[in-house]
GROMACS .gro file of C-alpha atoms in nm:
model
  258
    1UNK     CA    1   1.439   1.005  -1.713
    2UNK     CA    2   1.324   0.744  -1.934
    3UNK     CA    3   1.575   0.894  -2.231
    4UNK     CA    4   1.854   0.852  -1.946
    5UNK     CA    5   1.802   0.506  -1.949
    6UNK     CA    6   1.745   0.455  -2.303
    7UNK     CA    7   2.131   0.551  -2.371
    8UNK     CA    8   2.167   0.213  -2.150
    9UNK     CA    9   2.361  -0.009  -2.387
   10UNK     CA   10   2.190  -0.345  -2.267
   11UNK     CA   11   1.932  -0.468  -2.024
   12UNK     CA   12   2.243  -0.552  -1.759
   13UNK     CA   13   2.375  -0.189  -1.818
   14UNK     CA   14   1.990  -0.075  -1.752
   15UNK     CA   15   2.008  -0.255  -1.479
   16UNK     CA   16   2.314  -0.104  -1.304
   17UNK     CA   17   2.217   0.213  -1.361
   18UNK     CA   18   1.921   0.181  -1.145
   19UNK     CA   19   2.066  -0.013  -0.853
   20UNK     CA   20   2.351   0.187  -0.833
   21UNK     CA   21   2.113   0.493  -0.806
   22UNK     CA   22   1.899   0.326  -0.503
   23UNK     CA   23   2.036   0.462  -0.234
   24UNK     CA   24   2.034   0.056  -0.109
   25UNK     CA   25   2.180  -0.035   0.161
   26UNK     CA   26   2.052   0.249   0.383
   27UNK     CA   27   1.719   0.338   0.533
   28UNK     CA   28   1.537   0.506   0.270
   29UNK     CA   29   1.532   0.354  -0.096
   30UNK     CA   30   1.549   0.647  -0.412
   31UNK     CA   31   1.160   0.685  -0.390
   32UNK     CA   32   1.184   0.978  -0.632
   33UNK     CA   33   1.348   0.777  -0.861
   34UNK     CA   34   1.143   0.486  -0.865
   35UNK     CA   35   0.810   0.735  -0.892
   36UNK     CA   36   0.999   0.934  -1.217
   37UNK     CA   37   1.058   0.543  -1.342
   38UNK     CA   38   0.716   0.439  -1.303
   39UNK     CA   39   0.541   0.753  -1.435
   40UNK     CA   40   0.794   0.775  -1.697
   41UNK     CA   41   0.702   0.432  -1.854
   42UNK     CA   42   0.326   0.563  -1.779
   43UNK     CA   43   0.390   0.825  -1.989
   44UNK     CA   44   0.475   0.586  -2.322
   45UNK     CA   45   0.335   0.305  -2.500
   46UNK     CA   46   0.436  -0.018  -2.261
   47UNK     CA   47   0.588  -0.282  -2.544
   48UNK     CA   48   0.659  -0.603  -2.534
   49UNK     CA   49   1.035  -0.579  -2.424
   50UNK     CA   50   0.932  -0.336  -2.140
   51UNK     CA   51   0.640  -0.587  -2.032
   52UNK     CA   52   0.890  -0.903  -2.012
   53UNK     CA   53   1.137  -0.651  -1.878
   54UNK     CA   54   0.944  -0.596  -1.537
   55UNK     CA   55   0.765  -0.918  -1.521
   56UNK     CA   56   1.165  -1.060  -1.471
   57UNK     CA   57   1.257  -0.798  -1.232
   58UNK     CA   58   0.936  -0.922  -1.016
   59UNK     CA   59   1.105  -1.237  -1.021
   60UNK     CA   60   1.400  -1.141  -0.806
   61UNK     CA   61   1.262  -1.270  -0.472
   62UNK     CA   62   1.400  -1.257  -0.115
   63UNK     CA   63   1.690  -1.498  -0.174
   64UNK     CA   64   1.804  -1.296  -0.501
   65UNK     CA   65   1.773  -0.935  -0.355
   66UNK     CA   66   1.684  -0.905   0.041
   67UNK     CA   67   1.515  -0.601   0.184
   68UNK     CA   68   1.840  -0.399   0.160
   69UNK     CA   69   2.024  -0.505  -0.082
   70UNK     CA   70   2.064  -0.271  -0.375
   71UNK     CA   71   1.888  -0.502  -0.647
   72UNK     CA   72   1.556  -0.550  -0.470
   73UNK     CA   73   1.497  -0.173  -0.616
   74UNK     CA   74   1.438  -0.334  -0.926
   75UNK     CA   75   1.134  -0.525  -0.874
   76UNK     CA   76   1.023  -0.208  -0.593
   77UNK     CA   77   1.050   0.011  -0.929
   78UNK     CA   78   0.913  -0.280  -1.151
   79UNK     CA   79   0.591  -0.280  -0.919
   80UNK     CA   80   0.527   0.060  -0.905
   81UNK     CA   81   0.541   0.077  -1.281
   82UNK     CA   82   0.291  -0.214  -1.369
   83UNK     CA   83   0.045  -0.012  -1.103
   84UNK     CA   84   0.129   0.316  -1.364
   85UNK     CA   85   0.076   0.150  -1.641
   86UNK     CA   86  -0.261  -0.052  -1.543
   87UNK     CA   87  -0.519   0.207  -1.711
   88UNK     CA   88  -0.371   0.173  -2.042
   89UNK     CA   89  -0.312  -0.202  -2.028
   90UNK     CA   90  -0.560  -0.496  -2.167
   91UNK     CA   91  -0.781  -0.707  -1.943
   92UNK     CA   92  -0.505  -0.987  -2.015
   93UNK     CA   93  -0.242  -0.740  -1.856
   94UNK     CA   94  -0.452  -0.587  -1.610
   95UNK     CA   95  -0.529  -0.936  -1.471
   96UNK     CA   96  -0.151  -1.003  -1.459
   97UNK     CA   97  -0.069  -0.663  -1.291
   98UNK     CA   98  -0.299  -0.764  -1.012
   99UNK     CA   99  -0.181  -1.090  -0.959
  100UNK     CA  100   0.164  -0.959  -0.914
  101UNK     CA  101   0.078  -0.704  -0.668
  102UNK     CA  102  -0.096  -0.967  -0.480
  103UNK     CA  103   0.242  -1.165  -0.518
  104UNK     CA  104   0.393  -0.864  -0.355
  105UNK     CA  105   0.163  -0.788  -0.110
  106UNK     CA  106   0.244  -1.139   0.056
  107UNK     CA  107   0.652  -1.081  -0.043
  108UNK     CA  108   0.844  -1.099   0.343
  109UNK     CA  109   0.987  -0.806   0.192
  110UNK     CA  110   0.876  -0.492   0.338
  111UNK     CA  111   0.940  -0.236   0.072
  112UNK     CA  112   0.811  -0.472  -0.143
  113UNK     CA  113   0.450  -0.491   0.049
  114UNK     CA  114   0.511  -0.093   0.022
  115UNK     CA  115   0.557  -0.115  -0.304
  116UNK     CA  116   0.250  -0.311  -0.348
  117UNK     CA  117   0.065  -0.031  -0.192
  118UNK     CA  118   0.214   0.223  -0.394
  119UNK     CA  119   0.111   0.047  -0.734
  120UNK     CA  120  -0.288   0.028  -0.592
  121UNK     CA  121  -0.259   0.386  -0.495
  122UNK     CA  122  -0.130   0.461  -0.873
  123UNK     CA  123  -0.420   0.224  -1.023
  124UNK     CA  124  -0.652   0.431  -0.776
  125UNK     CA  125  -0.540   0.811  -0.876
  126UNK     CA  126  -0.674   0.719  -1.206
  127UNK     CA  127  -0.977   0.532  -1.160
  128UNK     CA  128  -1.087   0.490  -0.809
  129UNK     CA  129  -1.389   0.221  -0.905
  130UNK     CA  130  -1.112  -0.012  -1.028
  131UNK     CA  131  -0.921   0.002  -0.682
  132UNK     CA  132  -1.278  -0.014  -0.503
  133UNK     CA  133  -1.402  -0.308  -0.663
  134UNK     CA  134  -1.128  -0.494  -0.595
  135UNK     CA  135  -1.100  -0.476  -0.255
  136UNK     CA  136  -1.437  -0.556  -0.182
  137UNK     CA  137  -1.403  -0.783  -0.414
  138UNK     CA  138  -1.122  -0.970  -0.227
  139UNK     CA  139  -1.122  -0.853   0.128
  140UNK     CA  140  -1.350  -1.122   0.335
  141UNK     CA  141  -1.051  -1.368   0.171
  142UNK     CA  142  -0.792  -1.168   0.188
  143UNK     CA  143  -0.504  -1.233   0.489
  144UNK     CA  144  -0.404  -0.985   0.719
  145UNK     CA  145  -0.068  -0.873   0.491
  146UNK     CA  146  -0.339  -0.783   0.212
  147UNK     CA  147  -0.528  -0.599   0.451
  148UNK     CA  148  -0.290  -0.425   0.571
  149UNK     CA  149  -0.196  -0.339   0.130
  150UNK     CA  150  -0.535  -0.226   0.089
  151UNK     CA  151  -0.559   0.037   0.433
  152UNK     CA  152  -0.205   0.151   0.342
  153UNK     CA  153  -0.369   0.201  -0.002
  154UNK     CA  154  -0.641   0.361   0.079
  155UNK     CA  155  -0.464   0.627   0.317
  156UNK     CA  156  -0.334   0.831   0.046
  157UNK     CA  157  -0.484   1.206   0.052
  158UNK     CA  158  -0.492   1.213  -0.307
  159UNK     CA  159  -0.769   0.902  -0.308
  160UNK     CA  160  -0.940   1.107  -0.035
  161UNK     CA  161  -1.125   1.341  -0.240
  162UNK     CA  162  -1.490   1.276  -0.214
  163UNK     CA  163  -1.680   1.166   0.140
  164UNK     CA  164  -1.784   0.868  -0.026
  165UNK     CA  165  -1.424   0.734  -0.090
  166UNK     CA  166  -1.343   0.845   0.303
  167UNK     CA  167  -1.690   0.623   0.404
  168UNK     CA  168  -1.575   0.334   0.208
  169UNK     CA  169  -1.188   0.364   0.352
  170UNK     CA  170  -1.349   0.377   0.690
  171UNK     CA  171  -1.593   0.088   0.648
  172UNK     CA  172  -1.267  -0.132   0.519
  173UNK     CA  173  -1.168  -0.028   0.833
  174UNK     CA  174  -1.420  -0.092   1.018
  175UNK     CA  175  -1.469  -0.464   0.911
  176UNK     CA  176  -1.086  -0.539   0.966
  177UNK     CA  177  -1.107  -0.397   1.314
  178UNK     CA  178  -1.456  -0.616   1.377
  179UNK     CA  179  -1.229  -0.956   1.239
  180UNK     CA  180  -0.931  -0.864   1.462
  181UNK     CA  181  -1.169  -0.838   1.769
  182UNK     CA  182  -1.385  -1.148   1.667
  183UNK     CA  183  -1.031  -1.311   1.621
  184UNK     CA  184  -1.198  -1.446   1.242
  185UNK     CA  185  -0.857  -1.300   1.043
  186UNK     CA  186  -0.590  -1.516   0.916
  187UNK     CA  187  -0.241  -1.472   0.950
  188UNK     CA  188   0.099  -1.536   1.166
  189UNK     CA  189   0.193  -1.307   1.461
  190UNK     CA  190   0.416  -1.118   1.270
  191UNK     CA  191   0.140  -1.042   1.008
  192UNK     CA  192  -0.023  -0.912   1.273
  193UNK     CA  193   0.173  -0.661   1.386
  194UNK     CA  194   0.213  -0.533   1.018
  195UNK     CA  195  -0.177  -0.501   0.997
  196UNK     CA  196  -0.142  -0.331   1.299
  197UNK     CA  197   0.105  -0.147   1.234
  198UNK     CA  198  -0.095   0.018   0.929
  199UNK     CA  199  -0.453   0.062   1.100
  200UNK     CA  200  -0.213   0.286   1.352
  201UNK     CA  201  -0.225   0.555   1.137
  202UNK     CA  202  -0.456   0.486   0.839
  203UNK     CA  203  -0.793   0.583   1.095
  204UNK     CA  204  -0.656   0.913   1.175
  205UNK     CA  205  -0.635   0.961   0.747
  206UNK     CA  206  -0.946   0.858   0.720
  207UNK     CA  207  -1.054   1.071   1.019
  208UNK     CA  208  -0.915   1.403   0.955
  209UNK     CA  209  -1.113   1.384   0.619
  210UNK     CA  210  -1.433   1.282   0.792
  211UNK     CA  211  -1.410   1.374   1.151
  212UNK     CA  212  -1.761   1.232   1.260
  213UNK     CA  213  -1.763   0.927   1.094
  214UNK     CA  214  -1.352   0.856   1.207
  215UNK     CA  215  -1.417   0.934   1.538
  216UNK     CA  216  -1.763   0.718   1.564
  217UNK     CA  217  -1.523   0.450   1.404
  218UNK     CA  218  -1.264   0.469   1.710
  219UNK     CA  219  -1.477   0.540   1.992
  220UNK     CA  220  -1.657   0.195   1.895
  221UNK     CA  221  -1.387   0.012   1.951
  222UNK     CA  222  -1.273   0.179   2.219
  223UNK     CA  223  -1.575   0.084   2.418
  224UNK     CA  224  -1.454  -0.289   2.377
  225UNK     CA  225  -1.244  -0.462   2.595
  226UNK     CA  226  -0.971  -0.537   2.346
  227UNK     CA  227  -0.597  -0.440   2.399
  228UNK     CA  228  -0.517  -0.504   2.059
  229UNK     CA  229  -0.787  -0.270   1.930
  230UNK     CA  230  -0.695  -0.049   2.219
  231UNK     CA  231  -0.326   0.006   2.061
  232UNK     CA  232  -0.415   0.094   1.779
  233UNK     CA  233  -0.690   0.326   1.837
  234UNK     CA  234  -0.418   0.516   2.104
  235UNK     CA  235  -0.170   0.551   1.846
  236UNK     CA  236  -0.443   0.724   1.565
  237UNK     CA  237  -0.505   0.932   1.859
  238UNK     CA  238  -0.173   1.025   1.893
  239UNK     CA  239  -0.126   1.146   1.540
  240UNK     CA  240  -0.084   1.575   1.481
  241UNK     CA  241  -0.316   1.565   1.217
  242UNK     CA  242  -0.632   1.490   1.445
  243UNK     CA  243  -0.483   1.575   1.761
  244UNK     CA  244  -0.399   1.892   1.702
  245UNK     CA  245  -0.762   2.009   1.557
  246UNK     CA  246  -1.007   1.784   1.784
  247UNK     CA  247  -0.881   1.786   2.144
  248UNK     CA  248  -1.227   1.723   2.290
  249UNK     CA  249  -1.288   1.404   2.080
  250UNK     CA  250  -0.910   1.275   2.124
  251UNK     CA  251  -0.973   1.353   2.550
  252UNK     CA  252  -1.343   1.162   2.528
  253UNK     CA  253  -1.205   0.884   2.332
  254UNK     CA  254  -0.877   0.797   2.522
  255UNK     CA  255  -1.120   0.801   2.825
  256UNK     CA  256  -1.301   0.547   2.747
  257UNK     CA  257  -1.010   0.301   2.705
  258UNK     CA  258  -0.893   0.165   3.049
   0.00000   0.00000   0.00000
């Protein structure tokens, strides 16, 4: 793919070529395209020109390319890649690569945020202790938009490969959920509902991997009195992928919200 764009004459031609393959305006960005980009510039030694190349398409902000407009798949492809291309990078680098996915993960973009999540899940396929670390790291400080970056993050099945990766996804979880209900996280109303709107399904990842633990995890909030909590715990119920295999839990825990 990456040869494809190498017959690109200049950087605006480069350009073209990838916004006029986004499949912007319409519902669904070129995700394969943007994954083959990212893992295609994984796949070679990141120079200078490519560095300063992405760093400028993650300055094309809301007012230069809005959520659908065909450009803003430059800096969702630019994101992805500097996740791809973490492992290999310097600690100078590496420290710049997560300071722009922080940028993003606050960007009133959506498929930006996505894209945020997309580049931690990349960082995390290759070394999980990096993507740990730095949520723990950051998460009593972090808002409720980067909350919501690291649970989308960390509710990707290929992270989800050892029960001590599920525990830790679940105890994110769990501390999130305890700051919603103690009303200690920070954010606007519409942040909100984007945190929400990720803990909806993330739990029901997490608890398909690790069925006691997830379920423990929902039926202790469900015991509150919380109709925030409440929502979200009804729609992980909800989801086929527990629902399906655990009737009995799904029945007990959906009784025990009134």
């Amino acid at each position: 793919m990456l040869e494809s764009l190498g017959q690109a004459q200049n950087e605006t031609e480069l350009e073209g070529w990838l916004v006029s393959a986004s499949h912007l305006p319409g519902p669904r960005a070129n995700l394969g395209l943007a994954e083959r980009f990212a893992s295609g510039l994984e796949a070679i030694q990141l120079d200078d020109e490519w560095w300063n190349r992405l760093l400028q398409w993650m300055k094309l902000n809301a007012e230069d390319a809005g959520d659908n407009e065909p450009r803003v798949f430059l800096p969702f492809c630019a994101i992805q890649a500097l996740g791809a291309c973490y492992a290999a990078s310097d600690a100078l680098r590496k420290a710049e690569i997560f300071a722009q996915i922080r940028g993003a993960m606050n960007d009133p973009r959506w498929r930006m945020r996505e894209g945020a999540a997309m580049a931690m899940q990349r960082i995390g396929e290759k070394d999980f202790n990096t993507l740990r670390s730095y949520i723990a790291e950051h998460l009593e400080q972090a808002n409720m938009l980067e909350r919501r970056a690291f649970i989308a993050a960390l509710a990707h099945p290929p992270l989800l490969t050892e029960d001590a990766r599920i525990v830790f996804a679940l105890d994110i979880s769990d501390r999130i959920m305890e700051d919603i209900h103690a009303d200690r996280a920070s954010g606007t109303k519409e942040d909100f509902r984007v945190l929400s709107k990720g803990l909806e399904y993330a739990i029901s990842v997490f608890a398909e991997r690790l069925p006691q633990d997830g379920f423990a995890l929902l039926a202790k909030f469900a015991a509150t009195e919380d109709k925030r909590l409440h929502k979200i715990i009804k729609s992980n119920l909800g989801k086929a992928r527990i629902a399906k295999k655990y009737p009995e839990e799904i029945s007990r825990i959906a009784g025990m919200i009134t």
